[in-house]
Amino acid sequence: SQTIHQWPATLVQPVGSPLSLECTVEGTSNPNLYWYRQAAGRGLQLLFYSVGIGQISSEVPQNLSASRPQDRQFILSSKKLLLSDSGFYLCAWSIRQFNQPQHFGDGTRLSIL
Amino acid sequence: AQKVTQAQTEISVVEKEDVTLDCVYETRDTTYYLFWYKQPPSGELVFLIRRNSFDEQNEISGRYSWNFQKSTSSFNFTITASQVVDSAVYFCALSDGNSGGSNYKLTFGKGTLLTVNP
C-alpha cells in the first residue's frame, strides 16, 4: 500500500532563517505531488504541484519554492522565512490520472518567531 | 471558474444526533468529480469519498451517506447517529477539466467544523 511521510511534524524557526520541509511517498511510482498551506481559519491553499521530476508549478507568488529531485520526493524551501509563513503545511500525492483523490501526509506545524 | 461553497462554518450537535454538512459547487464542465475529506484535530486530511458527475446515486457507508444532486449543484454529507469521534473539520472539493488547464488539482471549500458533544 502507499504511504506518505512528511517531516518534521513541528518546527519553530526565527524570522529570516531558511526552511526545508521534506515529503516522500512509498508504494507508488510517478505520483503527482502537492504542497498546501493551511493558515488559522482552516482554508487550504495550494502552493505548488508537480507532475514529474523537476516539474514544478507554482500557484501563488510567495517567499517559498519547491523542488522534486526524485520521483517520490518533494521539498518545500525558503531562503528567508517571514512571519506570514507560519501555518500548517501539508504534502499530498495522487495517481497521475485526471480527477484522482489526493492523499495527505500528517502535516508540519511551522511557527515563525 | 470552479468554486466550492460550504456555507456552514461551524456546527455543534449532541451525540447520536444526525447532522448534514452542505456543499454547493460551481463548474462549467459536464464532467467533474466531487470529494469529501475529514480533518480530525490531529491535522491530517483523510479522503472519504469521490463521486463523478455521471453518477447521481446516493452512497451509504456505515453511518455516512452522501446525497448528490446535479439539479441544485449540491453534494451533501450526512452523518447518522453522530459520535464524539466524528468531531473534525470536513472539506468538500471539486476537480474538473477547467482547473487552469489541468484537472490534477482540487478546489476545496473552506470547511465545516463539526463538534459532537457527549
PDB file of C-alpha atoms in Angstrom:
ATOM      1  CA  SER A   1       0.000   0.000   0.000  1.00  0.00           C
ATOM      2  CA  GLN A   2       1.017   3.592  -0.495  1.00  0.00           C
ATOM      3  CA  THR A   3       2.246   5.758   2.337  1.00  0.00           C
ATOM      4  CA  ILE A   4       3.329   9.359   2.559  1.00  0.00           C
ATOM      5  CA  HIS A   5       5.851  10.656   5.049  1.00  0.00           C
ATOM      6  CA  GLN A   6       6.274  14.266   5.956  1.00  0.00           C
ATOM      7  CA  TRP A   7       8.746  15.774   8.404  1.00  0.00           C
ATOM      8  CA  PRO A   8       9.309  17.380  10.726  1.00  0.00           C
ATOM      9  CA  ALA A   9       5.948  17.324  12.481  1.00  0.00           C
ATOM     10  CA  THR A  10       6.624  20.591  14.289  1.00  0.00           C
ATOM     11  CA  LEU A  11       9.101  23.340  13.606  1.00  0.00           C
ATOM     12  CA  VAL A  12       9.843  26.647  15.291  1.00  0.00           C
ATOM     13  CA  GLN A  13      12.067  28.984  13.312  1.00  0.00           C
ATOM     14  CA  PRO A  14      13.206  32.589  13.700  1.00  0.00           C
ATOM     15  CA  VAL A  15      12.349  35.184  11.112  1.00  0.00           C
ATOM     16  CA  GLY A  16      14.946  35.293   8.375  1.00  0.00           C
ATOM     17  CA  SER A  17      16.073  31.697   8.791  1.00  0.00           C
ATOM     18  CA  PRO A  18      15.956  29.140   5.969  1.00  0.00           C
ATOM     19  CA  LEU A  19      13.391  26.352   5.676  1.00  0.00           C
ATOM     20  CA  SER A  20      13.372  22.865   4.296  1.00  0.00           C
ATOM     21  CA  LEU A  21      10.368  20.552   4.614  1.00  0.00           C
ATOM     22  CA  GLU A  22      10.539  17.141   3.075  1.00  0.00           C
ATOM     23  CA  CYS A  23       7.891  14.756   1.837  1.00  0.00           C
ATOM     24  CA  THR A  24       8.349  11.269   0.449  1.00  0.00           C
ATOM     25  CA  VAL A  25       5.896   8.770  -0.942  1.00  0.00           C
ATOM     26  CA  GLU A  26       6.256   4.993  -0.875  1.00  0.00           C
ATOM     27  CA  GLY A  27       4.456   2.259  -2.734  1.00  0.00           C
ATOM     28  CA  THR A  28       3.712   4.095  -5.966  1.00  0.00           C
ATOM     29  CA  SER A  29       5.555   5.441  -8.989  1.00  0.00           C
ATOM     30  CA  ASN A  30       5.154   8.682 -10.948  1.00  0.00           C
ATOM     31  CA  PRO A  31       2.789  10.303  -8.479  1.00  0.00           C
ATOM     32  CA  ASN A  32       1.576  13.849  -8.662  1.00  0.00           C
ATOM     33  CA  LEU A  33       2.812  15.710  -5.612  1.00  0.00           C
ATOM     34  CA  TYR A  34       1.367  18.763  -3.898  1.00  0.00           C
ATOM     35  CA  TRP A  35       2.219  21.268  -1.168  1.00  0.00           C
ATOM     36  CA  TYR A  36      -0.581  23.064   0.665  1.00  0.00           C
ATOM     37  CA  ARG A  37      -0.622  25.614   3.445  1.00  0.00           C
ATOM     38  CA  GLN A  38      -3.407  25.900   5.943  1.00  0.00           C
ATOM     39  CA  ALA A  39      -3.433  29.102   7.964  1.00  0.00           C
ATOM     40  CA  ALA A  40      -5.623  29.654  11.009  1.00  0.00           C
ATOM     41  CA  GLY A  41      -9.183  29.682   9.764  1.00  0.00           C
ATOM     42  CA  ARG A  42      -8.889  26.333   8.044  1.00  0.00           C
ATOM     43  CA  GLY A  43      -8.763  27.185   4.335  1.00  0.00           C
ATOM     44  CA  LEU A  44      -6.388  25.083   2.240  1.00  0.00           C
ATOM     45  CA  GLN A  45      -4.147  26.978  -0.139  1.00  0.00           C
ATOM     46  CA  LEU A  46      -2.374  25.065  -2.891  1.00  0.00           C
ATOM     47  CA  LEU A  47       1.201  26.293  -3.054  1.00  0.00           C
ATOM     48  CA  PHE A  48       2.896  24.001  -5.577  1.00  0.00           C
ATOM     49  CA  TYR A  49       2.231  20.867  -7.510  1.00  0.00           C
ATOM     50  CA  SER A  50       4.447  18.603  -9.553  1.00  0.00           C
ATOM     51  CA  VAL A  51       3.656  16.062 -12.261  1.00  0.00           C
ATOM     52  CA  GLY A  52       7.235  14.815 -12.623  1.00  0.00           C
ATOM     53  CA  ILE A  53      10.868  15.152 -11.594  1.00  0.00           C
ATOM     54  CA  GLY A  54      11.957  18.743 -11.937  1.00  0.00           C
ATOM     55  CA  GLN A  55       8.480  19.886 -12.997  1.00  0.00           C
ATOM     56  CA  ILE A  56       7.083  22.391 -10.527  1.00  0.00           C
ATOM     57  CA  SER A  57       4.004  24.568 -10.926  1.00  0.00           C
ATOM     58  CA  SER A  58       3.592  27.473  -8.556  1.00  0.00           C
ATOM     59  CA  GLU A  59       0.112  28.550  -7.664  1.00  0.00           C
ATOM     60  CA  VAL A  60       0.776  31.599  -5.550  1.00  0.00           C
ATOM     61  CA  PRO A  61       3.696  34.013  -5.693  1.00  0.00           C
ATOM     62  CA  GLN A  62       5.397  33.936  -2.356  1.00  0.00           C
ATOM     63  CA  ASN A  63       8.504  33.511  -0.337  1.00  0.00           C
ATOM     64  CA  LEU A  64       8.628  29.757  -0.853  1.00  0.00           C
ATOM     65  CA  SER A  65       9.947  27.407  -3.505  1.00  0.00           C
ATOM     66  CA  ALA A  66       9.596  23.714  -4.197  1.00  0.00           C
ATOM     67  CA  SER A  67      11.758  21.079  -5.773  1.00  0.00           C
ATOM     68  CA  ARG A  68      11.355  17.481  -6.821  1.00  0.00           C
ATOM     69  CA  PRO A  69      14.794  15.911  -7.057  1.00  0.00           C
ATOM     70  CA  GLN A  70      13.480  12.354  -7.176  1.00  0.00           C
ATOM     71  CA  ASP A  71      10.263  10.766  -8.356  1.00  0.00           C
ATOM     72  CA  ARG A  72       8.808  10.350  -4.896  1.00  0.00           C
ATOM     73  CA  GLN A  73      10.437  13.228  -3.059  1.00  0.00           C
ATOM     74  CA  PHE A  74       9.041  16.730  -2.778  1.00  0.00           C
ATOM     75  CA  ILE A  75      10.784  19.512  -0.877  1.00  0.00           C
ATOM     76  CA  LEU A  76       9.451  22.878   0.225  1.00  0.00           C
ATOM     77  CA  SER A  77      12.059  25.547   0.867  1.00  0.00           C
ATOM     78  CA  SER A  78      12.633  29.136   1.764  1.00  0.00           C
ATOM     79  CA  LYS A  79      15.816  31.146   1.950  1.00  0.00           C
ATOM     80  CA  LYS A  80      14.425  33.623   4.469  1.00  0.00           C
ATOM     81  CA  LEU A  81      11.289  32.973   6.447  1.00  0.00           C
ATOM     82  CA  LEU A  82       8.734  35.679   7.114  1.00  0.00           C
ATOM     83  CA  LEU A  83       6.247  35.867   9.976  1.00  0.00           C
ATOM     84  CA  SER A  84       3.494  35.315   7.431  1.00  0.00           C
ATOM     85  CA  ASP A  85       4.963  31.908   6.554  1.00  0.00           C
ATOM     86  CA  SER A  86       3.598  30.469   9.785  1.00  0.00           C
ATOM     87  CA  GLY A  87       0.996  27.798   9.292  1.00  0.00           C
ATOM     88  CA  PHE A  88       0.270  24.149   8.817  1.00  0.00           C
ATOM     89  CA  TYR A  89       1.931  22.668   5.744  1.00  0.00           C
ATOM     90  CA  LEU A  90       0.533  19.585   4.123  1.00  0.00           C
ATOM     91  CA  CYS A  91       2.054  17.412   1.444  1.00  0.00           C
ATOM     92  CA  ALA A  92      -0.162  15.220  -0.719  1.00  0.00           C
ATOM     93  CA  TRP A  93       0.120  12.764  -3.570  1.00  0.00           C
ATOM     94  CA  SER A  94      -2.239  11.398  -6.188  1.00  0.00           C
ATOM     95  CA  ILE A  95      -2.155   8.912  -9.005  1.00  0.00           C
ATOM     96  CA  ARG A  96      -1.142  10.634 -12.227  1.00  0.00           C
ATOM     97  CA  GLN A  97      -4.555  10.487 -13.787  1.00  0.00           C
ATOM     98  CA  PHE A  98      -7.203  13.125 -14.025  1.00  0.00           C
ATOM     99  CA  ASN A  99      -9.586  13.782 -11.188  1.00  0.00           C
ATOM    100  CA  GLN A 100      -7.944  11.480  -8.677  1.00  0.00           C
ATOM    101  CA  PRO A 101      -8.242  11.894  -4.915  1.00  0.00           C
ATOM    102  CA  GLN A 102      -5.243  13.327  -3.160  1.00  0.00           C
ATOM    103  CA  HIS A 103      -3.809  11.585  -0.124  1.00  0.00           C
ATOM    104  CA  PHE A 104      -2.259  13.718   2.549  1.00  0.00           C
ATOM    105  CA  GLY A 105       0.618  13.457   4.949  1.00  0.00           C
ATOM    106  CA  ASP A 106       0.362  14.275   8.642  1.00  0.00           C
ATOM    107  CA  GLY A 107       1.486  17.861   8.125  1.00  0.00           C
ATOM    108  CA  THR A 108       4.110  20.170   9.604  1.00  0.00           C
ATOM    109  CA  ARG A 109       3.182  22.915  12.046  1.00  0.00           C
ATOM    110  CA  LEU A 110       5.527  25.805  11.361  1.00  0.00           C
ATOM    111  CA  SER A 111       5.803  28.685  13.792  1.00  0.00           C
ATOM    112  CA  ILE A 112       7.897  31.714  12.969  1.00  0.00           C
ATOM    113  CA  LEU A 113       9.181  33.789  15.884  1.00  0.00           C
TER     114      LEU A 113
ATOM    115  CA  ALA B   1     -14.085  29.177 -12.800  1.00  0.00           C
ATOM    116  CA  GLN B   2     -14.808  26.370 -10.396  1.00  0.00           C
ATOM    117  CA  LYS B   3     -15.913  27.102  -6.869  1.00  0.00           C
ATOM    118  CA  VAL B   4     -16.957  25.142  -3.792  1.00  0.00           C
ATOM    119  CA  THR B   5     -19.081  26.704  -1.064  1.00  0.00           C
ATOM    120  CA  GLN B   6     -19.553  25.257   2.390  1.00  0.00           C
ATOM    121  CA  ALA B   7     -21.841  27.789   3.951  1.00  0.00           C
ATOM    122  CA  GLN B   8     -21.823  26.193   7.401  1.00  0.00           C
ATOM    123  CA  THR B   9     -18.723  27.406   9.171  1.00  0.00           C
ATOM    124  CA  GLU B  10     -19.380  25.538  12.405  1.00  0.00           C
ATOM    125  CA  ILE B  11     -21.965  23.023  13.549  1.00  0.00           C
ATOM    126  CA  SER B  12     -22.414  21.714  17.062  1.00  0.00           C
ATOM    127  CA  VAL B  13     -24.566  18.690  17.860  1.00  0.00           C
ATOM    128  CA  VAL B  14     -25.110  16.303  20.717  1.00  0.00           C
ATOM    129  CA  GLU B  15     -24.026  12.725  20.341  1.00  0.00           C
ATOM    130  CA  LYS B  16     -26.477  10.461  18.481  1.00  0.00           C
ATOM    131  CA  GLU B  17     -27.990  13.344  16.564  1.00  0.00           C
ATOM    132  CA  ASP B  18     -27.955  13.212  12.766  1.00  0.00           C
ATOM    133  CA  VAL B  19     -26.111  16.025  11.047  1.00  0.00           C
ATOM    134  CA  THR B  20     -25.876  17.139   7.419  1.00  0.00           C
ATOM    135  CA  LEU B  21     -22.972  19.094   6.015  1.00  0.00           C
ATOM    136  CA  ASP B  22     -23.790  21.135   2.940  1.00  0.00           C
ATOM    137  CA  CYS B  23     -21.647  21.543  -0.157  1.00  0.00           C
ATOM    138  CA  VAL B  24     -22.555  23.578  -3.220  1.00  0.00           C
ATOM    139  CA  TYR B  25     -20.276  23.685  -6.239  1.00  0.00           C
ATOM    140  CA  GLU B  26     -19.898  25.657  -9.450  1.00  0.00           C
ATOM    141  CA  THR B  27     -18.328  24.399 -12.643  1.00  0.00           C
ATOM    142  CA  ARG B  28     -18.785  24.854 -16.371  1.00  0.00           C
ATOM    143  CA  ASP B  29     -17.696  21.328 -17.130  1.00  0.00           C
ATOM    144  CA  THR B  30     -20.090  18.475 -17.697  1.00  0.00           C
ATOM    145  CA  THR B  31     -17.507  16.009 -16.413  1.00  0.00           C
ATOM    146  CA  TYR B  32     -16.268  16.608 -12.919  1.00  0.00           C
ATOM    147  CA  TYR B  33     -15.582  14.847  -9.649  1.00  0.00           C
ATOM    148  CA  LEU B  34     -16.547  15.690  -6.104  1.00  0.00           C
ATOM    149  CA  PHE B  35     -14.755  14.688  -2.943  1.00  0.00           C
ATOM    150  CA  TRP B  36     -15.166  14.814   0.803  1.00  0.00           C
ATOM    151  CA  TYR B  37     -12.281  14.889   3.274  1.00  0.00           C
ATOM    152  CA  LYS B  38     -12.169  14.728   7.065  1.00  0.00           C
ATOM    153  CA  GLN B  39      -9.560  16.616   9.093  1.00  0.00           C
ATOM    154  CA  PRO B  40      -9.548  15.491  12.739  1.00  0.00           C
ATOM    155  CA  PRO B  41      -7.810  17.583  15.410  1.00  0.00           C
ATOM    156  CA  SER B  42      -4.553  15.734  14.728  1.00  0.00           C
ATOM    157  CA  GLY B  43      -4.380  17.542  11.388  1.00  0.00           C
ATOM    158  CA  GLU B  44      -4.082  15.044   8.578  1.00  0.00           C
ATOM    159  CA  LEU B  45      -6.734  15.111   5.868  1.00  0.00           C
ATOM    160  CA  VAL B  46      -8.457  11.806   5.337  1.00  0.00           C
ATOM    161  CA  PHE B  47     -10.093  11.053   2.000  1.00  0.00           C
ATOM    162  CA  LEU B  48     -13.694   9.852   2.437  1.00  0.00           C
ATOM    163  CA  ILE B  49     -15.352   9.640  -0.972  1.00  0.00           C
ATOM    164  CA  ARG B  50     -15.145  10.535  -4.667  1.00  0.00           C
ATOM    165  CA  ARG B  51     -18.161  10.789  -6.977  1.00  0.00           C
ATOM    166  CA  ASN B  52     -18.251  11.604 -10.672  1.00  0.00           C
ATOM    167  CA  SER B  53     -20.793  13.849 -12.318  1.00  0.00           C
ATOM    168  CA  PHE B  54     -22.476  10.997 -14.159  1.00  0.00           C
ATOM    169  CA  ASP B  55     -23.321   9.010 -11.083  1.00  0.00           C
ATOM    170  CA  GLU B  56     -26.097  10.598  -9.066  1.00  0.00           C
ATOM    171  CA  GLN B  57     -26.819   7.600  -6.936  1.00  0.00           C
ATOM    172  CA  ASN B  58     -26.634   8.276  -3.260  1.00  0.00           C
ATOM    173  CA  GLU B  59     -23.936   6.443  -1.389  1.00  0.00           C
ATOM    174  CA  ILE B  60     -24.009   4.976   2.079  1.00  0.00           C
ATOM    175  CA  SER B  61     -21.047   3.756   4.060  1.00  0.00           C
ATOM    176  CA  GLY B  62     -21.935   2.792   7.590  1.00  0.00           C
ATOM    177  CA  ARG B  63     -23.125   5.926   9.371  1.00  0.00           C
ATOM    178  CA  TYR B  64     -22.039   8.127   6.473  1.00  0.00           C
ATOM    179  CA  SER B  65     -24.168   8.937   3.467  1.00  0.00           C
ATOM    180  CA  TRP B  66     -23.817  11.306   0.569  1.00  0.00           C
ATOM    181  CA  ASN B  67     -26.554  12.959  -1.472  1.00  0.00           C
ATOM    182  CA  PHE B  68     -25.519  14.202  -4.915  1.00  0.00           C
ATOM    183  CA  GLN B  69     -27.999  16.409  -6.754  1.00  0.00           C
ATOM    184  CA  LYS B  70     -26.892  17.926 -10.046  1.00  0.00           C
ATOM    185  CA  SER B  71     -30.081  19.968 -10.293  1.00  0.00           C
ATOM    186  CA  THR B  72     -29.030  22.001  -7.282  1.00  0.00           C
ATOM    187  CA  SER B  73     -25.245  21.538  -7.707  1.00  0.00           C
ATOM    188  CA  SER B  74     -25.007  20.048  -4.266  1.00  0.00           C
ATOM    189  CA  PHE B  75     -23.119  17.144  -2.730  1.00  0.00           C
ATOM    190  CA  ASN B  76     -24.241  16.950   0.882  1.00  0.00           C
ATOM    191  CA  PHE B  77     -22.816  14.678   3.556  1.00  0.00           C
ATOM    192  CA  THR B  78     -24.907  13.216   6.361  1.00  0.00           C
ATOM    193  CA  ILE B  79     -23.625  11.544   9.491  1.00  0.00           C
ATOM    194  CA  THR B  80     -26.239   9.424  11.207  1.00  0.00           C
ATOM    195  CA  ALA B  81     -26.127   8.918  14.966  1.00  0.00           C
ATOM    196  CA  SER B  82     -23.103  11.140  15.354  1.00  0.00           C
ATOM    197  CA  GLN B  83     -20.303  10.236  17.736  1.00  0.00           C
ATOM    198  CA  VAL B  84     -17.666  12.284  19.513  1.00  0.00           C
ATOM    199  CA  VAL B  85     -15.039  10.794  17.175  1.00  0.00           C
ATOM    200  CA  ASP B  86     -16.807  12.467  14.263  1.00  0.00           C
ATOM    201  CA  SER B  87     -15.650  15.847  15.564  1.00  0.00           C
ATOM    202  CA  ALA B  88     -13.469  17.284  12.827  1.00  0.00           C
ATOM    203  CA  VAL B  89     -13.310  19.785  10.014  1.00  0.00           C
ATOM    204  CA  TYR B  90     -14.912  18.426   6.874  1.00  0.00           C
ATOM    205  CA  PHE B  91     -13.923  19.641   3.430  1.00  0.00           C
ATOM    206  CA  CYS B  92     -15.751  19.303   0.162  1.00  0.00           C
ATOM    207  CA  ALA B  93     -13.664  19.525  -3.022  1.00  0.00           C
ATOM    208  CA  LEU B  94     -14.127  19.618  -6.792  1.00  0.00           C
ATOM    209  CA  SER B  95     -11.969  18.513  -9.693  1.00  0.00           C
ATOM    210  CA  ASP B  96     -12.882  19.289 -13.281  1.00  0.00           C
ATOM    211  CA  GLY B  97     -11.298  19.781 -16.675  1.00  0.00           C
ATOM    212  CA  ASN B  98     -11.008  23.523 -16.293  1.00  0.00           C
ATOM    213  CA  SER B  99      -8.633  23.594 -13.323  1.00  0.00           C
ATOM    214  CA  GLY B 100      -6.279  26.005 -15.005  1.00  0.00           C
ATOM    215  CA  GLY B 101      -5.795  23.600 -17.860  1.00  0.00           C
ATOM    216  CA  SER B 102      -5.068  20.708 -15.552  1.00  0.00           C
ATOM    217  CA  ASN B 103      -7.550  18.557 -13.755  1.00  0.00           C
ATOM    218  CA  TYR B 104      -4.946  17.239 -11.404  1.00  0.00           C
ATOM    219  CA  LYS B 105      -5.936  19.908  -8.926  1.00  0.00           C
ATOM    220  CA  LEU B 106      -8.703  20.057  -6.357  1.00  0.00           C
ATOM    221  CA  THR B 107     -10.698  23.142  -5.478  1.00  0.00           C
ATOM    222  CA  PHE B 108     -11.545  22.968  -1.788  1.00  0.00           C
ATOM    223  CA  GLY B 109     -14.326  24.602   0.141  1.00  0.00           C
ATOM    224  CA  LYS B 110     -13.404  26.432   3.338  1.00  0.00           C
ATOM    225  CA  GLY B 111     -14.541  23.549   5.508  1.00  0.00           C
ATOM    226  CA  THR B 112     -17.150  22.978   8.194  1.00  0.00           C
ATOM    227  CA  LEU B 113     -16.091  22.443  11.785  1.00  0.00           C
ATOM    228  CA  LEU B 114     -18.281  19.767  13.317  1.00  0.00           C
ATOM    229  CA  THR B 115     -18.282  19.400  17.083  1.00  0.00           C
ATOM    230  CA  VAL B 116     -20.096  16.441  18.559  1.00  0.00           C
ATOM    231  CA  ASN B 117     -20.677  16.839  22.270  1.00  0.00           C
ATOM    232  CA  PRO B 118     -21.184  13.882  24.604  1.00  0.00           C
TER     233      PRO B 118
END
